[in-house]
Coordinates of C-alpha atoms and ligand atoms in Angstrom, one line a residue:
X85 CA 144.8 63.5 150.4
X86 CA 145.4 64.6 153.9
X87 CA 147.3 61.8 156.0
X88 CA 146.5 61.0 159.9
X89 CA 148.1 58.7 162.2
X90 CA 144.9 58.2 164.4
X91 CA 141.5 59.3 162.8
X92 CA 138.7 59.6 165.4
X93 CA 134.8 59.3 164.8
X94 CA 132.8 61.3 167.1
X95 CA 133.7 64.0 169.6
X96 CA 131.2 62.3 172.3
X97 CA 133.6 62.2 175.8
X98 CA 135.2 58.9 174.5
X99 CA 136.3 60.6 171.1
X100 CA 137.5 63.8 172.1
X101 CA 139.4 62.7 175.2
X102 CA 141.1 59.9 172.5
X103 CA 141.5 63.1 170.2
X104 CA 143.3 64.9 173.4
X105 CA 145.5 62.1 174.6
X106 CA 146.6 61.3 170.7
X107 CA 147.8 64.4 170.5
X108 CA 149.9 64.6 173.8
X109 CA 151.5 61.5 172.5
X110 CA 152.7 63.1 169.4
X111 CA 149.8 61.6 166.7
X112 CA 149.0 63.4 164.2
X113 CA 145.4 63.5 165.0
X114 CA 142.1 64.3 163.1
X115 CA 139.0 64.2 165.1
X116 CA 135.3 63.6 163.0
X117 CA 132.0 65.2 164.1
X118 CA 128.4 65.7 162.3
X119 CA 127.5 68.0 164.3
X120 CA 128.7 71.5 164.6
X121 CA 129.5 71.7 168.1
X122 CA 132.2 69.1 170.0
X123 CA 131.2 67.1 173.2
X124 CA 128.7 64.2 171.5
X125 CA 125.7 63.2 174.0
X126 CA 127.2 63.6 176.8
X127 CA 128.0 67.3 177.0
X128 CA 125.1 68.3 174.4
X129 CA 121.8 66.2 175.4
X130 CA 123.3 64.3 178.7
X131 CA 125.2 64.4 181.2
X132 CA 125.8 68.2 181.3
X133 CA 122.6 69.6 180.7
X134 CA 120.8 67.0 182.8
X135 CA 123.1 68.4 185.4
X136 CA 122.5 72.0 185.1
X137 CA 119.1 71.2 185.1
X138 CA 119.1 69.2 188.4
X139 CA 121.0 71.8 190.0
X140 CA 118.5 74.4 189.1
X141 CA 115.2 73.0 190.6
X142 CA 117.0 71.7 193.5
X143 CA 117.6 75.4 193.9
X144 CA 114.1 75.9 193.5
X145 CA 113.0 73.1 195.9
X146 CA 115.4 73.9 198.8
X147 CA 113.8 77.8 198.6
X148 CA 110.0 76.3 198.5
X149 CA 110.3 73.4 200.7
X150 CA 113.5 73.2 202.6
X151 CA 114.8 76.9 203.6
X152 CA 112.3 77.3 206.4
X153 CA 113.4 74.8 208.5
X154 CA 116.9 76.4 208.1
X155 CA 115.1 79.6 210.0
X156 CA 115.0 81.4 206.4
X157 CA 112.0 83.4 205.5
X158 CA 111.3 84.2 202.2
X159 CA 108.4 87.0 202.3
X160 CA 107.7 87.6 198.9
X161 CA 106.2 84.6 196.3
X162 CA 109.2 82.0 195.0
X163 CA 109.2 81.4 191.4
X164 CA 111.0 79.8 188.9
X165 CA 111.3 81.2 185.4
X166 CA 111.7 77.9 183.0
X167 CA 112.8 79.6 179.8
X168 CA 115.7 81.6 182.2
X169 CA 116.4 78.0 183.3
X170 CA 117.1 76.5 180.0
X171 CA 118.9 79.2 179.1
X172 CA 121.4 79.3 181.6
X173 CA 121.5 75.1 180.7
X174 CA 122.0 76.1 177.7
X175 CA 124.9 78.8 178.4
X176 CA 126.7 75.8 180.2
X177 CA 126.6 73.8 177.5
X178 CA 127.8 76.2 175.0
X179 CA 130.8 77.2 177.4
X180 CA 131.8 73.4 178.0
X181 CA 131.4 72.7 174.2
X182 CA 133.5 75.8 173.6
X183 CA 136.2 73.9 175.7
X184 CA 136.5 71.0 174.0
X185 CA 137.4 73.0 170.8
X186 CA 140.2 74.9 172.7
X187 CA 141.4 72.3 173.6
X188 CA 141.6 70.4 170.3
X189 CA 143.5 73.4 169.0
X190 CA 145.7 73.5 172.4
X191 CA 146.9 69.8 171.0
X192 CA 146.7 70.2 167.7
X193 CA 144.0 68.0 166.2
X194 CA 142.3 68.8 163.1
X195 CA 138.7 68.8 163.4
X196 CA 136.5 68.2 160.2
X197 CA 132.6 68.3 160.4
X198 CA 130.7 66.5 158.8
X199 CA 129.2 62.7 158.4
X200 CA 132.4 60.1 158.3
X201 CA 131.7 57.2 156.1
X202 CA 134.2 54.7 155.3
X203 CA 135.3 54.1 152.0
X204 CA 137.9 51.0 152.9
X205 CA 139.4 49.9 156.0
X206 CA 141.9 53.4 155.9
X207 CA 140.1 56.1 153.9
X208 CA 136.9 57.9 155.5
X209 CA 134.9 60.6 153.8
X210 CA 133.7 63.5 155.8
X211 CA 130.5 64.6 154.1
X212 CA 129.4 68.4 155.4
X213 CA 126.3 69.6 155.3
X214 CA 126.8 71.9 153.0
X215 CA 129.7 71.5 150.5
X216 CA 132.1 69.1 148.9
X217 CA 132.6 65.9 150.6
X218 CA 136.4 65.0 151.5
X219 CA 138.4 62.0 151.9
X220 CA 141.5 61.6 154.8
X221 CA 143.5 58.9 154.9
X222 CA 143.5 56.9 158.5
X223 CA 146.7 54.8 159.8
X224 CA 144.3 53.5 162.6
X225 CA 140.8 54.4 163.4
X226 CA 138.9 54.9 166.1
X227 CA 134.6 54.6 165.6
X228 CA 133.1 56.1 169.0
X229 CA 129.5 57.4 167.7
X230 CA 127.9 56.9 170.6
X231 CA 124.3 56.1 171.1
X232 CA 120.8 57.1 170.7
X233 CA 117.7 57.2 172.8
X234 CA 115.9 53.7 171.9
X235 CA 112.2 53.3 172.4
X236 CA 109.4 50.7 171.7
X237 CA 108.3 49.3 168.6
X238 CA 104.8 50.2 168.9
X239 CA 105.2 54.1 170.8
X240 CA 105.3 56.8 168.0
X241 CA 107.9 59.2 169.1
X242 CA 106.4 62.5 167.8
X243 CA 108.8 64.6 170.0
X244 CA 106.4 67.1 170.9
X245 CA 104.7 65.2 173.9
X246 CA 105.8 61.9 173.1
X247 CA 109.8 62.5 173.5
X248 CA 112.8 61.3 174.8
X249 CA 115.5 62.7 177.2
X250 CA 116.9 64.9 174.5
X251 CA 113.2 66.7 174.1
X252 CA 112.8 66.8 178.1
X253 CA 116.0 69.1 178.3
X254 CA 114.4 72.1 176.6
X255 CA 110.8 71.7 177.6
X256 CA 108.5 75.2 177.0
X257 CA 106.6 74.3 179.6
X258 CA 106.3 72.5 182.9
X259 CA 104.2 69.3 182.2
X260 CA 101.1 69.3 184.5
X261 CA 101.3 65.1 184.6
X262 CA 104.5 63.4 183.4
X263 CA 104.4 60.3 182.4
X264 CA 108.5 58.5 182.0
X265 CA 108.4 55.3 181.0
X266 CA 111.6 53.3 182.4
X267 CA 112.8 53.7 186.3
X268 CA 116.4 54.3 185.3
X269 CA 119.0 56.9 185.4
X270 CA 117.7 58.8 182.7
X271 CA 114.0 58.7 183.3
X272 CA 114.3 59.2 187.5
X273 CA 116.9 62.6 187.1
X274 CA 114.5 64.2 184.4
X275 CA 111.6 62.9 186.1
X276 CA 113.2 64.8 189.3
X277 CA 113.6 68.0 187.7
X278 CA 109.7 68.4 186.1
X279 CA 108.5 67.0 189.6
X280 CA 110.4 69.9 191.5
X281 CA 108.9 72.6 189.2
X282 CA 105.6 70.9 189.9
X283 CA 104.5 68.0 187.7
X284 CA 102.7 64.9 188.7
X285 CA 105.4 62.2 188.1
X286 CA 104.1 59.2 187.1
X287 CA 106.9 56.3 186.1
X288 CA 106.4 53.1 185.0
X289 CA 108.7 50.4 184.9
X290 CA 108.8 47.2 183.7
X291 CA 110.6 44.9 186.0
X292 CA 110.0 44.9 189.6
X293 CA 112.5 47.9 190.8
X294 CA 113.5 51.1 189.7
X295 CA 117.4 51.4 188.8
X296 CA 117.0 47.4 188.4
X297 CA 120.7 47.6 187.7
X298 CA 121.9 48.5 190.8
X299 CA 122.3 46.9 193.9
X300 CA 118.6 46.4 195.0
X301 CA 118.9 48.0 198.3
X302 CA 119.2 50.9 196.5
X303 CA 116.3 50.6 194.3
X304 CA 114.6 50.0 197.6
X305 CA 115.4 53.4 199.4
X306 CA 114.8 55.5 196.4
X307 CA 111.7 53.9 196.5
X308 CA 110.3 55.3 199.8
X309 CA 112.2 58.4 199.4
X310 CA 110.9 59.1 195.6
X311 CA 107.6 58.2 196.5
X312 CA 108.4 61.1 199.7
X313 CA 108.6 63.0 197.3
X314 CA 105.6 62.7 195.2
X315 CA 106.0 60.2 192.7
X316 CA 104.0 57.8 191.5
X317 CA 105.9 54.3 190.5
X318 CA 104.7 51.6 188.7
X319 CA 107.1 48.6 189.2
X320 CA 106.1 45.8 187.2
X321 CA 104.1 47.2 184.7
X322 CA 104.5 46.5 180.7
X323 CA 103.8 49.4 178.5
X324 CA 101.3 48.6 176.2
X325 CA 100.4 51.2 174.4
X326 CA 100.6 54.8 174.3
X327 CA 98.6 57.2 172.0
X328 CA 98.1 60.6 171.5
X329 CA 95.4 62.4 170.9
X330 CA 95.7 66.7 171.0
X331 CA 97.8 67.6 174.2
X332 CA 96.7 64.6 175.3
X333 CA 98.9 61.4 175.9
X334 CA 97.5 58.1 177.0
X335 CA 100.2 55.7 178.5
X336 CA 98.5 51.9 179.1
X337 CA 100.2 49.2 181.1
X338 CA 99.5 45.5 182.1
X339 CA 99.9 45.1 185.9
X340 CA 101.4 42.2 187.3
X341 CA 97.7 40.9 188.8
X342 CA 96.9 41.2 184.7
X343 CA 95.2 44.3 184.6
X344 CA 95.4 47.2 182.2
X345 CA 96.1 50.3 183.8
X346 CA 95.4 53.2 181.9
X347 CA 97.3 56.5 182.9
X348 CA 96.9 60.0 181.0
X349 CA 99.3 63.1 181.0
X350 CA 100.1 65.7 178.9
X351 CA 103.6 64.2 178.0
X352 CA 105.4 60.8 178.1
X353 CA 108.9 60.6 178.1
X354 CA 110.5 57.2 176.7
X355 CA 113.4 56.4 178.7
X356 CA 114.0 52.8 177.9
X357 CA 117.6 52.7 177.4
X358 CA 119.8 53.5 174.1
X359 CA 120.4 52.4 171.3
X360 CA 124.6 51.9 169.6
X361 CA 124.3 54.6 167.0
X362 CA 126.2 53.2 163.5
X363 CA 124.2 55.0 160.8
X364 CA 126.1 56.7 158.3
X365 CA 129.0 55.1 159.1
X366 CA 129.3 52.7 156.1
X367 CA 131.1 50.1 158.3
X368 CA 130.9 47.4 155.1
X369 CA 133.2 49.0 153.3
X370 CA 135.9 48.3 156.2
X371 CA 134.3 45.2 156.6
X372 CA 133.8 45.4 160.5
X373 CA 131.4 43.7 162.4
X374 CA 128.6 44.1 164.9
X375 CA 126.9 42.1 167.2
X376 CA 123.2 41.1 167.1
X377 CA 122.6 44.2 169.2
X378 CA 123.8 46.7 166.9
X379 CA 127.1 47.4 168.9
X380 CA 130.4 47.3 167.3
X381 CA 132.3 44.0 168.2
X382 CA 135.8 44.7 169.6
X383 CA 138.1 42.3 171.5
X384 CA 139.2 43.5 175.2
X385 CA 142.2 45.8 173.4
X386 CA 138.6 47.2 171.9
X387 CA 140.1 46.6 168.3
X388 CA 137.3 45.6 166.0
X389 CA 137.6 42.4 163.4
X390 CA 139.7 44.9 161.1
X391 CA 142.9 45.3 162.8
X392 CA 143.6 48.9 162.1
X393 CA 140.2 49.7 163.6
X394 CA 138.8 49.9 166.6
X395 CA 135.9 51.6 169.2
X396 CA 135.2 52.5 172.5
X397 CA 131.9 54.1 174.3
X398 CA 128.6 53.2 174.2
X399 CA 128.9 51.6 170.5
X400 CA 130.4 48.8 172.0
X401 CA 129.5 46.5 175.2
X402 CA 129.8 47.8 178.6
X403 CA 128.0 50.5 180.2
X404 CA 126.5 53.5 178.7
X405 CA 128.6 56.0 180.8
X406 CA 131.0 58.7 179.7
X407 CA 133.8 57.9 182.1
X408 CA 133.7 54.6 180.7
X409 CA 134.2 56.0 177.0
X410 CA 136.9 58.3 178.2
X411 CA 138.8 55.3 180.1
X412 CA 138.3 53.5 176.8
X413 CA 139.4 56.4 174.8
X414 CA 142.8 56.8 176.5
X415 CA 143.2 53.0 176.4
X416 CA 143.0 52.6 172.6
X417 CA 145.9 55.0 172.0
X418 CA 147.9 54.4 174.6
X419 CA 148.3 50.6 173.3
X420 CA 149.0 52.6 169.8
X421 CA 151.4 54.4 171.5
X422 CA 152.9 51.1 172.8
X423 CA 152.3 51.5 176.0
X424 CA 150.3 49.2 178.6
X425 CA 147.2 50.8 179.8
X426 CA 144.5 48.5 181.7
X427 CA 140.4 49.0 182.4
X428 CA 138.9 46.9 185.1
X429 CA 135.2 47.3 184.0
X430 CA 134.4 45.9 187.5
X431 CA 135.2 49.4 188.7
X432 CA 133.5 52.0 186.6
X433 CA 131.2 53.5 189.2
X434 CA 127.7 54.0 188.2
X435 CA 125.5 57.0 189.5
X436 CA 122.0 58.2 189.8
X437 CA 122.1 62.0 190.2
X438 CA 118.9 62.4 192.0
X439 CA 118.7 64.0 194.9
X440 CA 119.5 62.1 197.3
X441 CA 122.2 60.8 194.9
X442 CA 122.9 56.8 194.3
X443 CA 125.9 56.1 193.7
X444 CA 127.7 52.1 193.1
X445 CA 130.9 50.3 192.3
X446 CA 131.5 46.7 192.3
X447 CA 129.3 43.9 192.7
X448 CA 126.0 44.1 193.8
X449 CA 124.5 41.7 196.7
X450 CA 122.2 40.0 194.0
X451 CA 126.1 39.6 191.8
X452 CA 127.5 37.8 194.7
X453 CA 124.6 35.5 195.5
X454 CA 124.5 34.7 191.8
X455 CA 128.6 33.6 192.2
X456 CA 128.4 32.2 194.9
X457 CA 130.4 34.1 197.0
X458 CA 130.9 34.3 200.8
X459 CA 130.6 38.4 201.8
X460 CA 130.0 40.1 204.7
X461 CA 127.7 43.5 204.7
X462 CA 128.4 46.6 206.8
X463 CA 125.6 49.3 206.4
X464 CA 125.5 52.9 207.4
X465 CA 122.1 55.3 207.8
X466 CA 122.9 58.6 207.2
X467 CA 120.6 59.9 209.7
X468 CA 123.0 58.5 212.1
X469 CA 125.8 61.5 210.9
X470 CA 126.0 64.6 212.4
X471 CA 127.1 66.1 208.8
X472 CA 124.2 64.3 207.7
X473 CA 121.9 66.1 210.7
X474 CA 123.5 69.4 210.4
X475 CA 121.7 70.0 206.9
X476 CA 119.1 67.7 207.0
X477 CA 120.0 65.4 204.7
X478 CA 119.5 62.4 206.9
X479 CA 117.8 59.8 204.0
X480 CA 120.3 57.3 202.8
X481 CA 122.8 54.7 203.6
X482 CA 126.2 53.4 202.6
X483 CA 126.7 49.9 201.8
X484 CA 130.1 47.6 202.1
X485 CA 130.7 44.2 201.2
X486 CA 133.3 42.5 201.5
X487 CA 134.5 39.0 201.1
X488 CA 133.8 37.1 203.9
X489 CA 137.3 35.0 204.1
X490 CA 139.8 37.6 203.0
X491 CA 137.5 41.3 204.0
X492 CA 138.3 43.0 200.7
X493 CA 136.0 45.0 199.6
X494 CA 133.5 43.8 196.4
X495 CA 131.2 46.0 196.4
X496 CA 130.3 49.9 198.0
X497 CA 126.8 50.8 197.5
X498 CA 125.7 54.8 198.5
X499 CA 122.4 56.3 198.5
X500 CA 122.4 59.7 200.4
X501 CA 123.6 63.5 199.7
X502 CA 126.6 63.8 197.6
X503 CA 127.1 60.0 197.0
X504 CA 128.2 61.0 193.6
X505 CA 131.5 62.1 194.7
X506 CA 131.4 59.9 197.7
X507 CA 132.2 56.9 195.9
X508 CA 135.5 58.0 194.3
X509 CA 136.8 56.7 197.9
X510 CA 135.2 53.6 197.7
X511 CA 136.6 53.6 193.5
X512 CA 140.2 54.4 194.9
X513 CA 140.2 51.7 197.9
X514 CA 139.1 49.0 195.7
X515 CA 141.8 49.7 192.9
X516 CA 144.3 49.3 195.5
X517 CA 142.4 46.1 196.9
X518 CA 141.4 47.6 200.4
X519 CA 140.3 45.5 203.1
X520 CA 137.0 46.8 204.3
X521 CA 139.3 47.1 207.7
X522 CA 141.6 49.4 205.6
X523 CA 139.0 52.0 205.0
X524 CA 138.1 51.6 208.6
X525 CA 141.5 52.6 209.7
X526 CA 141.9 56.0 207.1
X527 CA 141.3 58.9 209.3
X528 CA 137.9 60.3 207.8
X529 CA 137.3 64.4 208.5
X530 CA 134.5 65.4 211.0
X531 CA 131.9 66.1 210.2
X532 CA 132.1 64.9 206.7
X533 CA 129.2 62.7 205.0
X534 CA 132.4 60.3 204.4
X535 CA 132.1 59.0 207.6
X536 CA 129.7 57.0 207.0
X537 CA 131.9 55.2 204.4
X538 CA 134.4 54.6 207.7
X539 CA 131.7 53.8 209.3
X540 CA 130.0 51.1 207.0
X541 CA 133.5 49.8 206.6
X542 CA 134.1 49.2 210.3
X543 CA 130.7 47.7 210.6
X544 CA 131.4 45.7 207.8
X545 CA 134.9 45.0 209.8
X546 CA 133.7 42.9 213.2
X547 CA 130.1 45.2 213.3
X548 CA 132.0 47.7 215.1
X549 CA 130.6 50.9 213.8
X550 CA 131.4 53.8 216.5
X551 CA 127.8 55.8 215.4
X552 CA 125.3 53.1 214.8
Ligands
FAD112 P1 128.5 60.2 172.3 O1 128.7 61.1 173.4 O2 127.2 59.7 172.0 O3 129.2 60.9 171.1 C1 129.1 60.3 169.8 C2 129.3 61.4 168.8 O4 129.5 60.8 167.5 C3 128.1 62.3 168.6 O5 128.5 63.7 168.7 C4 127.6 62.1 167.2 O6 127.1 63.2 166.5 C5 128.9 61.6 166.5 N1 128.7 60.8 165.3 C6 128.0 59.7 165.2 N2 128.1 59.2 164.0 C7 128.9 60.0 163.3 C8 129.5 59.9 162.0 N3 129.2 59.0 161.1 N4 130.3 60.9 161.6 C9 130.7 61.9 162.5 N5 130.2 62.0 163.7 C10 129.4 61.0 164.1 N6 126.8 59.3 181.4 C11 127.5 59.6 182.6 O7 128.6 59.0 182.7 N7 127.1 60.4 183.5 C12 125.9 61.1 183.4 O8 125.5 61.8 184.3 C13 125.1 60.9 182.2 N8 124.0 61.5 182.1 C14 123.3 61.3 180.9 C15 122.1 62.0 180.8 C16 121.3 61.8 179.6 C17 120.0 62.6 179.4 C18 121.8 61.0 178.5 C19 121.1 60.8 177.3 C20 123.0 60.3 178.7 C21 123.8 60.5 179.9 N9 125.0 59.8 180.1 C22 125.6 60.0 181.3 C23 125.5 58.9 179.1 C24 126.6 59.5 178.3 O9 126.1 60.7 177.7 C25 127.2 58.6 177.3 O10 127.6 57.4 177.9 C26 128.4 59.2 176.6 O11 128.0 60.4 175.9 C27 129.0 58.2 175.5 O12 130.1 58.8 174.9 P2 130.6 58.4 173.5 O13 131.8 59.2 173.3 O14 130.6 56.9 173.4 O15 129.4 58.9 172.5

């Protein structure tokens, strides 16, 4: 029976950076996956192609809608070629999943495929497909099998027009009326995409904001800007029921005055959160636990009840974000290594890769109120930026608080163009436990949409923003 130090299940971006960082520090390393290609969610139906997707019909959009005010003429008709798009998606995909094996090989980790199960708290069987099942032998374990799309209890997913985000990546055709229902990340970005190729966008949500997570000044700018841009929101609304009939889908919704609105479209896509994904896994036979929520209960070293076992990502509490399984992923076998390694979950930033982007770290106004903390706000349009003017990208603001006795900085909030890699200043500042006067004093480049971080900052400072 083969031997491993460190045995990892799943190759999602919380097992296969674990995979990478065990073998730097010398473990001999086996890394589990069902599937045939490496990367889990995130690089196979996330994060990656949800990207390459949004990049493409912004391309599209900026041609059709944006390039003539830029004094650019395009003469002949602009189209878009759907099947060329998803392929190129697809080619980005295969070339990142294609990475992650290199680089297993580049530090030596032994990659099985196929279905781990456990059969006690240090053997796991790797069933293939096709084949003979095996059995390794683990030291330590680490379970990071991700999630899966969750949906209603009454809503059929048939994953032809009734589908979730995994469905929506590699759509034959343009949908003439979306229907998403959920307001968050997942649902606004794919709902973004079809609605720049030309679907009617319908989304409904059930509490009173989109991205209800975030900071609701957020929610609130999206808002206008979304709706700018076509969409139809329903805040407020609880699915009912949705039905199909032919290419016909029929979404209905209680209102909040109590009445039943009834929308139809030719797709619905359920984008009601996910789901911690455990199947297969066997996890009685190691005897660890999970919570009522399906998620596998870890202490904050993330080691599960069985003290050779742990897991990390979105099969255990915390947010359902990548970096936050990688972070995780290097934490676990760092403490194997003996080493000290430390997560503040209060700083994994969180963003919305819509265009304009959204983009938060630290506590929300609504978080503060709830703790009864004192905090100052500094706030910064965007249309107020010369950057910001120069390519018309004026919708949007940045957001500081900061405490209201000591200044330090609690919370940065961006809505605006490129907030996504905006708030890695904001991420950085607050690790080192910046002032907001601190950012206020770094010497930002002109013109750069980072101004307006100064900017906020100072305002959030003594309301001495230089612009505003
Ligand atoms: P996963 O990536 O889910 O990987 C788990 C892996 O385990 C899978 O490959 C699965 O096949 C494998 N597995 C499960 N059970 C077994 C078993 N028994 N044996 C062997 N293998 C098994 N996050 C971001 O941070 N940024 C984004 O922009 C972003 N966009 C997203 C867009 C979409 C459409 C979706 C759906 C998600 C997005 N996410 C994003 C979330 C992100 O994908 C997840 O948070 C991340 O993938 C979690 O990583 P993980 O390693 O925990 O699990």
């Amino acid at each position: 029976m083969k031997m491993y130090d460190i045995v990892i299940i799943g190759s999602g971006p919380g097992g296969y950076v674990a995979a990478i960082r065990a073998g730097q520090l010398g473990f001999k390393t086996a890394l589990v996956e069902k599937y045939n290609t490496l990367g889990g969610t995130c690089l196979n139906v996330g994060c990656i192609p949800s990207k390459a997707l949004l990049d493409s019909s912004h391309h599209y959009e900026e041609a059709t809608q944006h390039l003539e005010a830029h004094g650019i003429e395009i003469t002949g008709e602009v189209k878009f070629n759907l099947e060329k798009m998803i392929e190129r998606k697809a080619a980005v995909v295969e070339q990142t999943c294609t990475g992650v094996k290199f680089l297993m090989e580049k530090n030596k980790v032994d990659v099985f495929t196929g279905v781990a199960s456990f059969e006690s708290p240090t053997q796991i069987k790797i069933t293939p497909k096709e084949g003979t099942p095996e059995i390794i032998e683990a030291k330590y374990t680490i379970i990071a099998t991700g999630s899966k799309p969750a949906t209603l209890p009454f809503i059929k997913l048939d994953k032809e027009r009734v589908i979730t985000s995994t469905e929506a990546l590699k759509l034959s055709e343009v949908p003439k009326h979306l229907i998403v229902i959920g307001g968050g990340v997942i649902g606004l970005e794919l709902g973004q995409v079809y609605s720049r190729l030309g679907a009617k966008v319908s989304v409904v949500e059930y509490t009173d904001s989109i991205i209800p997570t975030m900071d609701r000044g957020l929610g609130r700018e999206l808002t206008k800007v979304l709706k700018k841009q076509g969409f139809n929101l329903y805040t407020s609304h609880k699915v009912t029921e949705v039905t199909r009939d032919g290419n016909i889908v029929t979404v209905k919704a209680n209102s909040p005055k109590g009445e039943t609105i009834s929308l139809e479209g030719d797709y619905c896509l359920v984008a009601v959160g996910r789901l911690p994904y455990t199947r297969g896994l066997n996890l009685e036979a190691a005897g660890v636990q999970k919570d009522e929520r399906g998620r596998v209960v870890v202490n904050d070293r993330l080691q599960t009840n069985v003290p050779n076992i742990y897991a990390i990502g979105d099969v255990v509490r915390g947010a359902m974000l990548a970096h936050k399984a990688e972070e995780e992923g290097v934490l676990v076998v760092e403490q194997l290594a003996g080493q000290k390694p430390h997560i503040d979950y209060n700083l994994i930033p969180g963003v919305v890769y819509t265009w304009p982007e959204v983009a938060s770290v630290g506590k929300s106004e609504e978080q503060l109120k709830a703790d009864g903390v004192a905090y100052k706000v500094g706030q910064f349009a965007f249309r107020a930026l010369g950057r910001a003017r120069a390519s018309m990208d004026t919708d949007g603001f940045v957001k500081i608080l900061a405490d209201s006795q000591t200044d330090e900085v609690l919370g940065v909030h961006i809505i605006g163009a490129r907030a996504a890699d905006m708030i890695a200043e904001a991420v950085t500042a607050m690790e080192f436990r910046a002032s907001a006067e601190d950012i206020a004093r770094i010497c930002h480049a002109h013109p750069t949409f980072t101004e307006a971080v100064k900017e906020a900052a100072l305002a959030a400072t003594e309301n001495r923003a230089i612009h505003a």
